[in-house]
Amino acid sequence: MRHSPAGSPAQQDSTGPGLREAADAVLARLVGVEGARLRTDQWRAIEALVAERRRALVVQRTGWGKSAVYFVATALLRAAGSGPTVIISPLLALMRNQIDAAGKAGIRARSINSANAEEWETVRAEVAAGDVDVLLVSPERLNNPEFRDTVLPSLAATTGLLVVDEAHCISDWGHDFRPDYRRLRTMLAELPAGVPVLATTATANARVTADVAEQLGTGTDSAEALVLRGTLDRQSLRLAALRLPDAAHRLAWLDDHLDELPGSGIIYTLTVAMAEEVAAHLSARGHRVTAYTGRTEGADRQAAEADLLANRVKALVATSALGMGFDKPDLGFVVHLGSPSSPIAYYQQVGRAGRGVEHAEVLLLPGAEDEAIWRYFASLAFPPEAQVRQTLDVLAAAGRPLSLPALEPQVELRRSRLETMLKVLDVDGAVRRERGGWTATGRPWSYDTERYAWVARQREAEQQAMRAYVTLTGCRMEYLRRQLDDEQAAPCGRCDNCTGHRFPADVSQAALDAARGELVRTGTAVEPRKMWPTGLPATGIDLKGRIPAGELAEPGRALGRLSDIGWGNRLRPLFAPGTPDAPLPADVLDAVVTLLADWSRGPGGWATGAPDAARRPVGVVTVASRARPQLVRSLGEHIARVGRMPLLGAVTSAEPAPSRSNGARRVRALYESLGLPEETAALVRANPGGILLVDDFTETGWTLALAARALRRAGADAVLPLVLAVQG
């Protein structure tokens, strides 16, 4: 679709009945239905964008047809001579769906995102030539220095329509705030007068709606943004919740009842470990399921999406990585194995189901681990002011751009959290991302204590709302709609509480036995650290590059992950704040023995006659714990006794390393704190062979790496880490 020449009939007819007829004609091509007509609010939004050149916010339920608004508006604006539409879109799945949908209406769409870097130059040339009607851009591109400085200005100057999809991400009042979206303020401010802007979302309460509408006014003195907010009811959804005794019963329930759910669907979990664990078990039990997480490779994601769209699988077992934008109109069910921390996030995810069918099942299976996972993610919120100020001071003192690897060793933040904080500071004007890294601008900046505290309280309120949802006796859909400030909320007459129809709680003994067997199965790999963090020499620690082979730990084992639904549920209480230190319970000690036996007989295990005799453990060394000394000592003593090996001593620590710091800071603290007493070192030298290094849990792997280095340097032929739990 090319520009119509100036003065063409299409350009002249920008209002009145002719525009409505043209809009309906585009819709008919888009949906493939002759005679299709726009909804009242769809037409009102298009009219505001095309005829009035306004800025509009559309808050409508999933499946309402928000994409039709911007595709129809694009066709009309392009026919009238406007430049291409730019859509800021958060997920690759959404981009793929949108490009396919646009083609149905003769609209040529292209994308610029992290997955197609090799196409960027071609796409830019096509945009410059006028051959692209819609350009989809991932939000992280907005914070890329080259894109921001060279591409964004030209886009802002030539775009005919700016669309912000999933616009609740703009607002840090919302459940899914994304700092990259804040860069949109810059683009909004630089748009020429009269360029329409459309923001869309299905999940925004009143406060988020007001915040987004206010931000849409950036850079304009015109009338306030038009807000079109509709009912959020989804008449196809039957909401339900089912509380089962434990994780084994939940896993067995899925095994027994998955095939009874209509069509194909999604099983959401709260963590990557859960998704992979559940998918593996259900697959082993004969179900056609695939895991889909942030750890899934791009090509595998596309294949999984295609399999679900074509109903070649019964379900994807997914984290929130499969969320906004995935479009399968006939999705028959959504099951949550674990409760999200926000009703708004929950409503968004269940909104994937029932968009093109009359009936879809939505079931929540809450778990004992839910709140521990909520607490973990809450700990990743915007850092305290002291840490922010420390980062600004380091950047100011540097006098040059600092990359994340160079900055990380000098501050108390892990890289992902540091990067998120810097993106917020960038939008606030306190720092700037340039080629080569980040710099401080020197502009005044204040820490909005009140706002961050309010956001934290809001998160707590959302968690309480989800607790209430589980035990709710009233209408579930009405409750969710009220959480999103839907003024038209009323009893749905469809959910389990409205109808009294409940999912059966029964599970077969065979499924329960299989689930229990899965959940008590021991053994999670603990991969050793192989590279030192960058920037250590700048902190006075002369460690860099690859860890020498003679100082490496071997691949280790853990009983389980704290985030999984098997051993995680059993181990989590042992590490919970306030739990008194005590020797390990007998069932945990027995499980460790089983783990050791399986490990020794596994590939390359020392009980298989493997040629690498150095791996055979000849003694046990513990990592002395300041928080749980009895627990760790009982673990080391039991392993030594059962394995008939000497307990050679412990690696000691003068003070605890910061648990939430980045790798370089943690290594520096451990380097200065960990010690190997001479008597332990002497016993290691006197017992040549492998050493079992025993600790309570590992989160980053750096304690094990530094302890293994000390033992290898003392003469150990190999160090095999064994821990109870892996954090994450």
XYZ file of C-alpha atoms in Angstrom:
728
model
C 0.000 0.000 0.000
C 1.563 3.279 -1.144
C 0.710 6.874 -0.306
C -2.143 8.258 -2.370
C -1.016 11.460 -4.106
C -1.898 14.709 -2.360
C -5.363 15.886 -3.299
C -6.583 12.396 -4.189
C -10.203 11.490 -3.425
C -9.097 9.331 -0.528
C -7.282 12.262 1.015
C -10.160 14.684 0.518
C -12.797 12.369 1.985
C -11.494 12.313 5.575
C -14.808 12.767 7.370
C -18.447 11.787 7.092
C -20.231 8.699 5.764
C -17.581 8.051 3.124
C -14.916 7.544 5.772
C -17.111 5.107 7.691
C -17.807 3.103 4.540
C -14.108 2.982 3.721
C -13.333 1.871 7.279
C -15.867 -0.950 7.162
C -14.461 -2.070 3.808
C -10.979 -2.365 5.299
C -12.396 -4.303 8.263
C -14.123 -6.746 5.910
C -10.799 -7.472 4.191
C -9.036 -7.765 7.547
C -11.429 -10.330 9.030
C -12.404 -11.972 5.741
C -16.135 -11.404 6.297
C -18.090 -9.536 3.647
C -20.294 -6.840 5.134
C -18.447 -6.735 8.476
C -18.980 -3.513 10.393
C -16.991 -1.849 13.148
C -18.292 -1.680 16.702
C -19.394 1.731 17.919
C -16.283 2.319 20.030
C -14.011 0.926 17.310
C -15.428 3.453 14.865
C -15.228 6.266 17.437
C -11.524 5.552 17.989
C -10.821 5.409 14.244
C -12.733 8.632 13.664
C -10.719 10.354 16.403
C -7.447 9.177 14.887
C -8.174 9.724 11.185
C -10.616 12.635 11.031
C -9.675 14.492 14.214
C -5.984 13.517 14.473
C -6.355 13.048 18.229
C -4.638 10.926 20.827
C -6.769 8.094 22.178
C -6.567 5.391 24.829
C -8.642 2.245 24.255
C -9.133 -0.001 27.306
C -11.086 -3.027 26.160
C -11.159 -6.718 26.985
C -8.934 -9.214 25.205
C -10.502 -10.240 21.894
C -12.521 -7.022 21.537
C -10.668 -6.025 18.381
C -8.135 -3.372 19.355
C -5.802 -4.367 16.525
C -8.615 -3.757 14.034
C -8.668 -0.125 15.166
C -5.060 0.554 14.304
C -5.003 -1.496 11.116
C -8.137 0.172 9.741
C -6.828 3.596 10.803
C -3.508 2.783 9.124
C -5.186 1.918 5.828
C -7.225 5.134 5.855
C -4.307 7.351 6.867
C -1.985 5.821 4.277
C -4.612 6.304 1.587
C -4.788 9.946 2.654
C -1.028 10.414 2.224
C 0.220 9.891 5.782
C 3.470 8.186 6.680
C 3.732 4.659 8.057
C 2.249 3.550 11.348
C 4.738 2.750 14.102
C 3.534 0.147 16.619
C 5.443 -0.326 19.867
C 4.829 -3.976 20.632
C 6.203 -5.922 23.607
C 6.435 -9.527 22.420
C 7.732 -11.309 19.363
C 4.681 -13.587 19.328
C 2.480 -10.518 18.995
C 4.622 -9.156 16.173
C 4.365 -12.366 14.185
C 0.591 -12.445 14.628
C 0.220 -8.780 13.719
C 2.280 -9.065 10.535
C 0.147 -11.994 9.372
C -3.093 -10.170 10.256
C -2.060 -6.968 8.461
C -1.358 -8.855 5.258
C -5.010 -9.940 5.079
C -6.002 -6.297 4.593
C -3.253 -5.583 2.081
C -1.170 -3.779 4.682
C 2.570 -4.429 4.449
C 4.019 -4.784 7.941
C 7.632 -5.220 9.008
C 9.359 -5.403 12.378
C 12.565 -4.354 14.104
C 13.346 -6.460 17.155
C 16.118 -8.409 18.819
C 15.381 -11.534 16.784
C 15.857 -10.071 13.280
C 18.943 -7.845 13.522
C 20.121 -9.073 10.121
C 17.009 -7.499 8.522
C 17.218 -4.048 10.121
C 18.993 -2.259 7.269
C 16.623 -3.752 4.695
C 13.603 -2.754 6.789
C 14.896 0.806 7.215
C 15.414 1.120 3.468
C 11.895 -0.171 2.788
C 10.457 2.352 5.262
C 12.411 5.182 3.636
C 11.131 4.106 0.218
C 7.518 4.178 1.402
C 7.086 0.433 0.941
C 6.129 -0.265 4.564
C 2.718 0.613 5.990
C 3.285 -0.664 9.530
C 6.564 -0.889 11.418
C 6.464 -2.912 14.629
C 9.219 -1.991 17.078
C 10.084 -3.779 20.314
C 10.257 -1.416 23.311
C 13.881 -2.240 24.156
C 14.883 -0.713 20.786
C 13.775 2.666 22.153
C 16.611 2.556 24.682
C 19.272 1.473 22.197
C 21.626 4.465 21.632
C 21.957 4.019 17.860
C 18.219 3.506 17.389
C 17.381 6.403 19.715
C 19.804 8.828 18.081
C 19.577 7.872 14.393
C 16.323 6.004 13.760
C 13.877 7.344 16.327
C 14.055 11.028 15.228
C 13.278 10.142 11.617
C 10.445 7.864 12.685
C 8.986 10.590 14.875
C 9.211 13.056 11.988
C 7.602 10.827 9.354
C 5.175 8.523 11.162
C 1.518 8.861 10.318
C 0.216 7.084 13.428
C 1.932 6.002 16.636
C 0.433 2.972 18.381
C 1.421 1.872 21.878
C 0.177 -1.677 22.382
C -0.136 -3.114 25.908
C 0.022 0.480 27.116
C -0.318 -0.448 30.807
C 3.414 -1.203 30.614
C 4.021 2.565 30.512
C 2.776 3.009 34.060
C 4.721 1.905 37.107
C 1.371 1.839 38.922
C 0.524 -1.195 36.781
C 1.356 -4.853 37.316
C 3.726 -5.141 34.377
C 5.714 -1.902 34.282
C 8.571 -1.966 31.756
C 11.172 0.804 31.871
C 11.781 0.669 28.114
C 8.250 1.935 27.611
C 9.098 5.138 29.463
C 11.219 6.206 26.479
C 7.930 6.746 24.648
C 7.647 10.092 26.413
C 10.536 11.299 24.267
C 8.910 10.106 21.062
C 5.545 11.592 22.051
C 7.168 14.941 22.738
C 8.922 14.957 19.357
C 5.926 14.032 17.197
C 4.865 16.779 14.776
C 1.550 18.471 15.524
C -1.455 16.569 14.241
C 0.068 13.084 14.305
C -2.521 10.828 15.971
C -1.544 8.449 18.770
C -3.369 5.309 19.892
C -2.665 3.450 23.131
C -4.370 0.113 23.768
C -4.591 -2.323 26.668
C -6.927 -4.918 28.118
C -5.600 -4.721 31.674
C -5.680 -1.306 33.288
C -7.515 -0.196 36.400
C -8.664 3.394 36.868
C -5.351 4.672 38.215
C -3.286 3.135 35.412
C -5.784 4.400 32.838
C -5.475 7.954 34.182
C -1.681 7.728 34.276
C -1.409 6.482 30.683
C -3.901 9.087 29.448
C -1.864 11.815 31.142
C 1.350 10.571 29.540
C -0.330 10.519 26.130
C -0.653 14.291 26.451
C 3.133 14.716 26.489
C 4.276 17.322 23.972
C 0.847 18.642 23.048
C -1.393 21.470 24.166
C -4.452 19.985 22.502
C -7.494 18.527 24.190
C -7.090 15.651 26.608
C -6.690 12.173 25.191
C -9.938 10.440 24.264
C -10.449 7.492 26.624
C -12.707 4.679 25.433
C -13.170 2.171 28.217
C -15.560 -0.731 27.783
C -16.859 -3.589 29.849
C -14.275 -6.235 30.645
C -16.697 -9.146 30.801
C -15.736 -12.225 28.791
C -18.926 -14.205 28.251
C -17.124 -17.309 27.018
C -15.061 -17.823 30.171
C -16.085 -20.119 33.016
C -13.864 -19.238 35.963
C -13.144 -21.715 38.754
C -10.663 -22.440 41.526
C -9.818 -25.791 43.065
C -7.805 -26.212 46.262
C -6.053 -29.569 46.455
C -4.073 -31.009 49.383
C -0.556 -30.722 47.984
C 1.639 -30.501 44.898
C 1.336 -34.220 44.168
C -2.453 -33.966 44.016
C -2.242 -30.950 41.683
C 0.127 -32.736 39.331
C -2.008 -35.895 39.471
C -5.145 -33.830 38.788
C -3.595 -32.487 35.588
C -2.566 -35.993 34.589
C -6.070 -37.369 35.144
C -8.169 -34.481 33.848
C -6.118 -32.651 31.199
C -7.693 -34.549 28.312
C -11.176 -33.702 29.616
C -10.589 -29.964 29.130
C -11.954 -28.565 25.848
C -9.670 -28.137 22.868
C -6.092 -27.091 23.503
C -4.853 -24.567 26.003
C -2.191 -23.193 28.315
C -0.997 -24.386 31.720
C 0.651 -21.408 33.414
C 3.277 -21.855 36.131
C 5.038 -19.231 38.253
C 8.632 -20.259 37.518
C 10.739 -21.709 34.747
C 11.660 -24.690 36.924
C 7.981 -25.522 37.462
C 7.165 -25.266 33.770
C 9.970 -27.591 32.781
C 9.227 -30.035 35.607
C 5.497 -30.219 34.890
C 5.971 -30.490 31.123
C 8.474 -33.320 31.548
C 6.164 -35.249 33.872
C 3.039 -34.839 31.759
C 4.982 -35.801 28.631
C 6.269 -38.918 30.368
C 2.672 -39.744 31.266
C 1.672 -39.631 27.596
C 0.279 -36.113 27.249
C 1.141 -33.911 24.275
C 2.583 -30.881 26.030
C 5.597 -28.601 25.537
C 7.383 -26.235 27.925
C 7.469 -22.544 26.963
C 9.556 -20.188 29.122
C 11.962 -17.287 28.948
C 14.698 -19.895 28.696
C 13.194 -21.447 25.541
C 15.192 -20.680 22.391
C 13.500 -18.415 19.828
C 13.125 -21.102 17.183
C 11.692 -23.516 19.744
C 9.222 -20.853 20.880
C 7.986 -20.364 17.344
C 7.632 -24.110 16.901
C 5.707 -24.411 20.182
C 3.382 -21.554 19.221
C 2.763 -23.153 15.827
C 2.016 -26.512 17.433
C -0.529 -24.939 19.770
C -2.137 -22.895 16.997
C -2.497 -26.070 14.909
C -3.724 -28.130 17.911
C -0.803 -30.513 17.579
C -0.300 -30.263 21.343
C -2.875 -30.364 24.103
C -1.166 -27.581 26.023
C 1.865 -25.385 26.395
C 3.191 -25.428 29.964
C 4.276 -21.828 30.158
C 5.501 -18.992 32.305
C 4.359 -15.418 31.721
C 6.748 -15.442 28.733
C 3.645 -16.632 26.859
C 1.415 -13.706 27.658
C 0.524 -10.503 25.906
C -0.158 -10.803 22.246
C -0.441 -14.556 21.725
C -3.564 -14.937 19.642
C -5.373 -18.261 19.320
C -9.100 -17.530 19.071
C -10.177 -21.122 19.786
C -8.025 -21.614 22.897
C -10.224 -23.856 25.023
C -8.736 -23.565 28.503
C -6.231 -21.836 30.765
C -5.076 -23.573 33.940
C -2.845 -21.854 36.484
C -0.654 -24.184 38.511
C 0.028 -21.588 41.162
C -1.559 -18.206 41.699
C -0.176 -15.037 40.073
C 0.409 -12.222 42.560
C -1.974 -9.782 40.864
C -5.636 -10.063 39.812
C -4.831 -7.846 36.849
C -2.024 -10.149 35.694
C -4.319 -13.115 36.228
C -7.126 -11.549 34.191
C -4.689 -10.785 31.393
C -3.446 -14.368 31.199
C -6.880 -16.000 31.359
C -7.926 -13.606 28.602
C -5.941 -15.736 26.166
C -8.810 -18.273 26.241
C -12.233 -18.227 24.644
C -11.779 -15.394 22.187
C -13.422 -17.238 19.307
C -15.383 -20.016 21.002
C -18.558 -19.990 23.050
C -17.094 -21.791 26.064
C -13.636 -21.959 27.633
C -12.555 -23.297 31.006
C -10.370 -21.227 33.341
C -9.071 -22.975 36.459
C -6.786 -21.839 39.267
C -4.905 -24.508 41.237
C -3.194 -22.522 44.033
C -0.120 -23.929 45.749
C 1.748 -23.692 49.028
C 4.771 -22.255 47.224
C 2.924 -19.273 45.717
C 3.647 -16.696 48.397
C 7.350 -17.561 48.657
C 7.618 -16.953 44.927
C 5.732 -13.656 45.274
C 8.216 -12.557 47.944
C 11.150 -13.432 45.732
C 9.914 -11.361 42.797
C 8.972 -8.507 45.136
C 12.602 -8.383 46.280
C 13.572 -7.308 42.753
C 11.686 -3.991 42.954
C 13.272 -0.561 42.399
C 16.334 -0.329 44.667
C 16.564 1.793 47.832
C 17.811 5.360 47.454
C 21.289 4.630 48.855
C 21.993 2.117 46.075
C 20.682 4.496 43.418
C 22.846 7.331 44.740
C 25.874 5.053 44.861
C 25.402 4.207 41.179
C 25.031 7.872 40.217
C 28.176 8.755 42.179
C 30.198 6.025 40.444
C 29.039 7.206 37.006
C 29.782 10.842 37.854
C 33.276 10.010 39.106
C 34.113 7.924 36.037
C 34.006 10.861 33.650
C 33.344 8.475 30.744
C 30.664 5.985 29.709
C 30.667 2.816 31.797
C 29.307 -0.439 30.413
C 27.225 -2.690 32.634
C 30.163 -5.114 33.141
C 32.408 -2.191 34.137
C 29.808 -0.608 36.422
C 28.571 -3.799 38.050
C 31.649 -4.486 40.256
C 31.388 -1.019 41.777
C 27.766 -1.135 42.926
C 25.635 -3.452 45.058
C 23.216 -4.532 42.330
C 22.966 -7.507 40.056
C 23.150 -6.814 36.365
C 19.480 -7.289 35.462
C 18.294 -5.109 38.348
C 21.014 -2.550 37.647
C 19.995 -2.295 33.999
C 16.316 -1.854 34.891
C 17.202 0.911 37.368
C 19.392 2.701 34.798
C 16.572 2.651 32.250
C 14.294 4.396 34.733
C 17.011 6.942 35.553
C 17.537 7.474 31.817
C 13.917 8.472 31.316
C 14.110 10.651 34.436
C 17.095 12.439 32.896
C 19.638 11.459 35.555
C 21.687 9.186 33.272
C 22.064 8.696 29.556
C 22.843 5.568 27.594
C 25.531 6.176 24.993
C 27.768 4.091 22.780
C 30.109 2.415 25.227
C 27.830 2.524 28.239
C 26.081 4.821 30.673
C 26.957 8.328 31.837
C 25.582 10.602 34.559
C 24.003 13.780 33.199
C 24.471 15.799 36.389
C 20.851 16.927 36.278
C 19.038 17.182 39.622
C 17.193 14.003 40.487
C 15.029 13.149 43.468
C 14.107 9.712 44.768
C 10.317 9.507 44.762
C 10.044 7.733 48.101
C 6.311 8.248 48.364
C 5.605 6.827 44.925
C 7.791 3.741 45.361
C 6.284 3.089 48.785
C 2.794 3.390 47.298
C 3.678 0.951 44.521
C 4.971 -1.507 47.145
C 1.720 -1.168 49.105
C -0.223 -1.652 45.889
C 1.631 -4.898 45.249
C 0.756 -6.089 48.759
C -2.887 -5.197 48.178
C -2.878 -7.134 44.906
C -1.473 -10.184 46.672
C -4.207 -9.972 49.289
C -6.759 -9.713 46.496
C -5.467 -12.964 45.001
C -5.665 -14.687 48.390
C -9.282 -13.535 48.568
C -9.976 -14.771 45.032
C -8.979 -18.312 45.990
C -11.470 -18.455 48.870
C -14.132 -16.316 47.199
C -17.760 -17.348 47.572
C -19.192 -14.695 45.230
C -18.916 -14.307 41.466
C -15.337 -14.650 40.270
C -15.695 -12.655 37.044
C -17.419 -9.816 38.867
C -14.588 -9.813 41.417
C -11.870 -9.592 38.744
C -13.729 -6.876 36.877
C -14.052 -4.823 40.053
C -10.320 -5.221 40.625
C -9.896 -3.540 37.252
C -12.432 -0.825 38.212
C -14.996 -2.000 35.676
C -18.077 0.009 36.674
C -20.357 -2.394 34.787
C -19.241 -5.422 36.815
C -22.094 -7.784 37.713
C -22.467 -11.510 38.498
C -21.558 -13.545 35.421
C -23.798 -16.562 36.039
C -21.095 -18.853 34.616
C -18.315 -19.322 37.193
C -18.179 -22.163 39.705
C -19.592 -19.972 42.475
C -22.475 -18.677 40.366
C -23.519 -22.101 39.078
C -22.408 -24.395 41.893
C -20.733 -26.629 39.312
C -17.268 -27.565 40.562
C -14.347 -29.348 39.014
C -13.976 -32.788 40.610
C -11.151 -32.973 43.136
C -10.628 -36.713 42.712
C -7.401 -38.168 41.371
C -6.578 -41.755 40.559
C -4.149 -43.682 42.727
C -1.977 -44.393 39.690
C -1.675 -40.697 38.813
C -1.026 -39.791 42.449
C 1.673 -42.432 42.811
C 3.345 -41.236 39.608
C 3.189 -37.610 40.749
C 4.655 -38.455 44.135
C 7.395 -40.413 42.451
C 8.173 -37.409 40.264
C 8.164 -34.944 43.137
C 10.397 -36.999 45.424
C 12.847 -37.759 42.637
C 16.140 -36.293 43.725
C 18.727 -34.515 41.718
C 19.177 -31.138 40.081
C 22.372 -30.320 38.238
C 24.579 -27.590 39.685
C 26.737 -26.264 36.876
C 30.090 -24.872 37.994
C 31.173 -21.310 37.343
C 33.744 -21.267 34.537
C 34.464 -17.549 34.055
C 35.299 -14.876 36.619
C 33.033 -11.794 36.608
C 34.331 -8.913 34.530
C 35.783 -5.946 36.336
C 37.372 -7.775 39.280
C 40.873 -6.316 38.720
C 39.383 -2.838 39.108
C 38.342 -3.824 42.647
C 41.831 -5.020 43.544
C 41.148 -8.743 42.944
C 43.480 -10.172 40.311
C 41.073 -12.694 38.840
C 39.837 -12.461 35.270
C 38.833 -14.517 32.276
C 38.390 -18.260 32.370
C 38.845 -20.036 35.693
C 41.918 -22.315 35.316
C 41.112 -26.002 34.941
C 43.135 -26.765 38.048
C 40.888 -24.498 40.149
C 37.482 -25.494 38.758
C 34.721 -27.317 40.572
C 33.157 -30.355 38.922
C 29.470 -30.351 37.941
C 27.544 -30.798 41.186
C 24.157 -31.875 42.440
C 21.327 -30.433 44.502
C 18.388 -32.195 46.088
C 16.024 -29.759 44.369
C 15.166 -26.175 43.493
C 13.446 -23.916 46.009
C 11.103 -22.792 43.231
C 9.928 -26.219 42.126
C 6.825 -27.992 43.379
C 8.590 -31.159 44.495
C 11.547 -30.838 46.843
C 11.119 -27.082 46.735
C 7.995 -27.335 48.873
C 9.792 -29.612 51.339
C 13.003 -27.583 51.561
C 11.563 -24.061 51.487
C 10.434 -24.083 55.135
C 13.980 -25.005 56.222
C 15.268 -21.745 54.741
C 12.321 -19.510 55.615
C 13.081 -16.437 57.747
C 12.574 -17.236 61.416
C 13.024 -20.991 61.054
C 15.309 -22.072 63.939
C 18.578 -23.791 63.069
C 18.446 -27.536 63.708
C 19.828 -30.818 62.347
C 18.195 -32.004 59.144
C 15.101 -34.239 59.366
C 15.590 -37.925 58.619
C 13.580 -37.866 55.368
C 15.817 -35.146 53.919
C 18.987 -36.986 54.981
C 17.673 -40.191 53.408
C 16.922 -38.313 50.185
C 20.479 -36.967 50.089
C 21.809 -40.508 50.376
C 19.585 -41.557 47.462
C 20.850 -38.563 45.491
C 24.446 -39.566 46.139
C 23.778 -43.146 45.074
C 22.113 -42.030 41.839
C 24.910 -39.550 41.177
C 27.610 -42.184 41.656
C 25.886 -44.538 39.211
C 25.071 -41.869 36.635
C 27.066 -40.977 33.484
C 30.698 -40.679 34.493
C 29.858 -41.531 38.111
C 32.570 -42.912 40.336
C 30.616 -46.165 40.957
C 30.576 -47.009 37.238
C 34.292 -47.587 36.887
C 34.739 -44.294 35.049
C 38.351 -43.768 33.984
C 38.661 -40.444 35.817
C 39.515 -41.878 39.231
C 40.282 -38.398 40.563
C 36.552 -37.737 40.723
C 36.044 -40.475 43.294
C 35.316 -38.669 46.591
C 37.617 -39.632 49.434
C 36.487 -37.055 51.988
C 33.856 -34.465 52.897
C 34.368 -30.736 53.475
C 31.487 -28.475 54.478
C 31.015 -24.748 53.935
C 30.579 -23.410 57.456
C 27.241 -21.630 57.746
C 26.697 -18.592 59.943
C 22.897 -18.830 59.677
C 22.409 -22.631 59.811
C 25.514 -24.245 61.387
C 23.638 -27.249 62.864
C 21.864 -27.963 59.579
C 25.067 -27.950 57.518
C 27.060 -29.873 60.122
C 24.407 -32.595 60.343
C 24.406 -32.888 56.544
C 28.186 -33.207 56.313
C 28.406 -35.677 59.196
C 25.643 -37.884 57.757
C 27.221 -38.011 54.308
C 30.613 -38.852 55.789
C 29.159 -41.576 58.005
C 27.037 -43.229 55.313
C 29.762 -42.888 52.691
C 32.420 -44.144 55.099
C 34.580 -41.131 54.359
C 36.347 -38.788 56.753
C 34.883 -35.363 57.494
C 37.982 -33.290 56.782
C 36.733 -29.950 58.108
C 35.107 -26.831 56.750
C 35.706 -23.832 54.556
C 35.120 -20.913 56.906
C 33.797 -17.400 56.377
C 34.644 -14.281 58.362
C 31.386 -12.600 57.395
C 28.427 -13.337 55.112
C 28.662 -12.238 51.496
C 25.922 -9.900 50.258
C 23.184 -12.147 48.917
C 21.582 -9.649 46.537
C 24.759 -8.132 45.103
C 26.108 -8.750 41.626
C 28.714 -11.352 40.745
C 31.772 -9.126 40.995
C 30.809 -7.669 44.375
C 29.974 -11.097 45.699
C 33.248 -12.616 44.497
C 35.189 -9.753 46.039
C 33.430 -10.235 49.394
C 33.945 -14.009 49.296
C 37.578 -13.652 48.210
C 38.274 -11.537 51.283
C 36.104 -13.597 53.635
C 36.364 -17.306 52.782
C 39.237 -19.207 54.307
C 40.558 -22.759 54.388
C 42.009 -23.533 57.844
C 45.465 -25.092 57.730
C 44.309 -28.232 59.535
C 41.651 -28.804 56.845
C 44.144 -28.102 54.063
C 46.568 -30.597 55.618
C 43.899 -33.302 55.718
C 43.017 -32.609 52.073
C 46.649 -33.065 51.091
C 46.815 -36.278 53.126
C 43.770 -37.729 51.359
C 44.421 -37.435 47.597
C 41.336 -37.761 45.435
C 38.007 -36.028 45.062
C 36.335 -33.945 47.761
C 32.585 -33.683 48.314
C 31.977 -30.005 49.062
C 28.745 -29.751 51.090
C 26.647 -26.595 51.560
C 23.028 -25.813 52.397
C 22.067 -24.029 49.173
C 23.479 -22.126 46.224
C 22.069 -19.092 44.507
C 24.854 -17.635 42.360
C 27.419 -20.443 42.484
C 30.222 -18.132 43.614
C 30.589 -19.552 47.132
C 31.062 -23.012 45.639
C 33.476 -21.634 43.030
C 35.699 -19.863 45.601
C 35.584 -22.794 48.035
C 36.475 -25.230 45.224
C 39.360 -22.981 44.189
C 40.729 -23.030 47.733
C 40.439 -26.827 47.964
C 42.007 -27.412 44.542
C 44.895 -25.108 45.423
C 45.306 -27.080 48.663
C 45.752 -30.306 46.683
C 42.292 -31.766 46.004
C 42.211 -33.678 42.717
C 38.553 -32.761 42.165
C 35.794 -30.921 44.040
C 32.220 -32.186 43.701
C 29.658 -29.715 45.096
C 26.604 -31.134 46.864
C 23.903 -28.795 48.168
C 20.390 -29.218 49.448
C 18.798 -26.580 47.269
C 19.272 -24.270 44.316
C 17.668 -20.841 44.652
C 15.580 -19.971 41.605
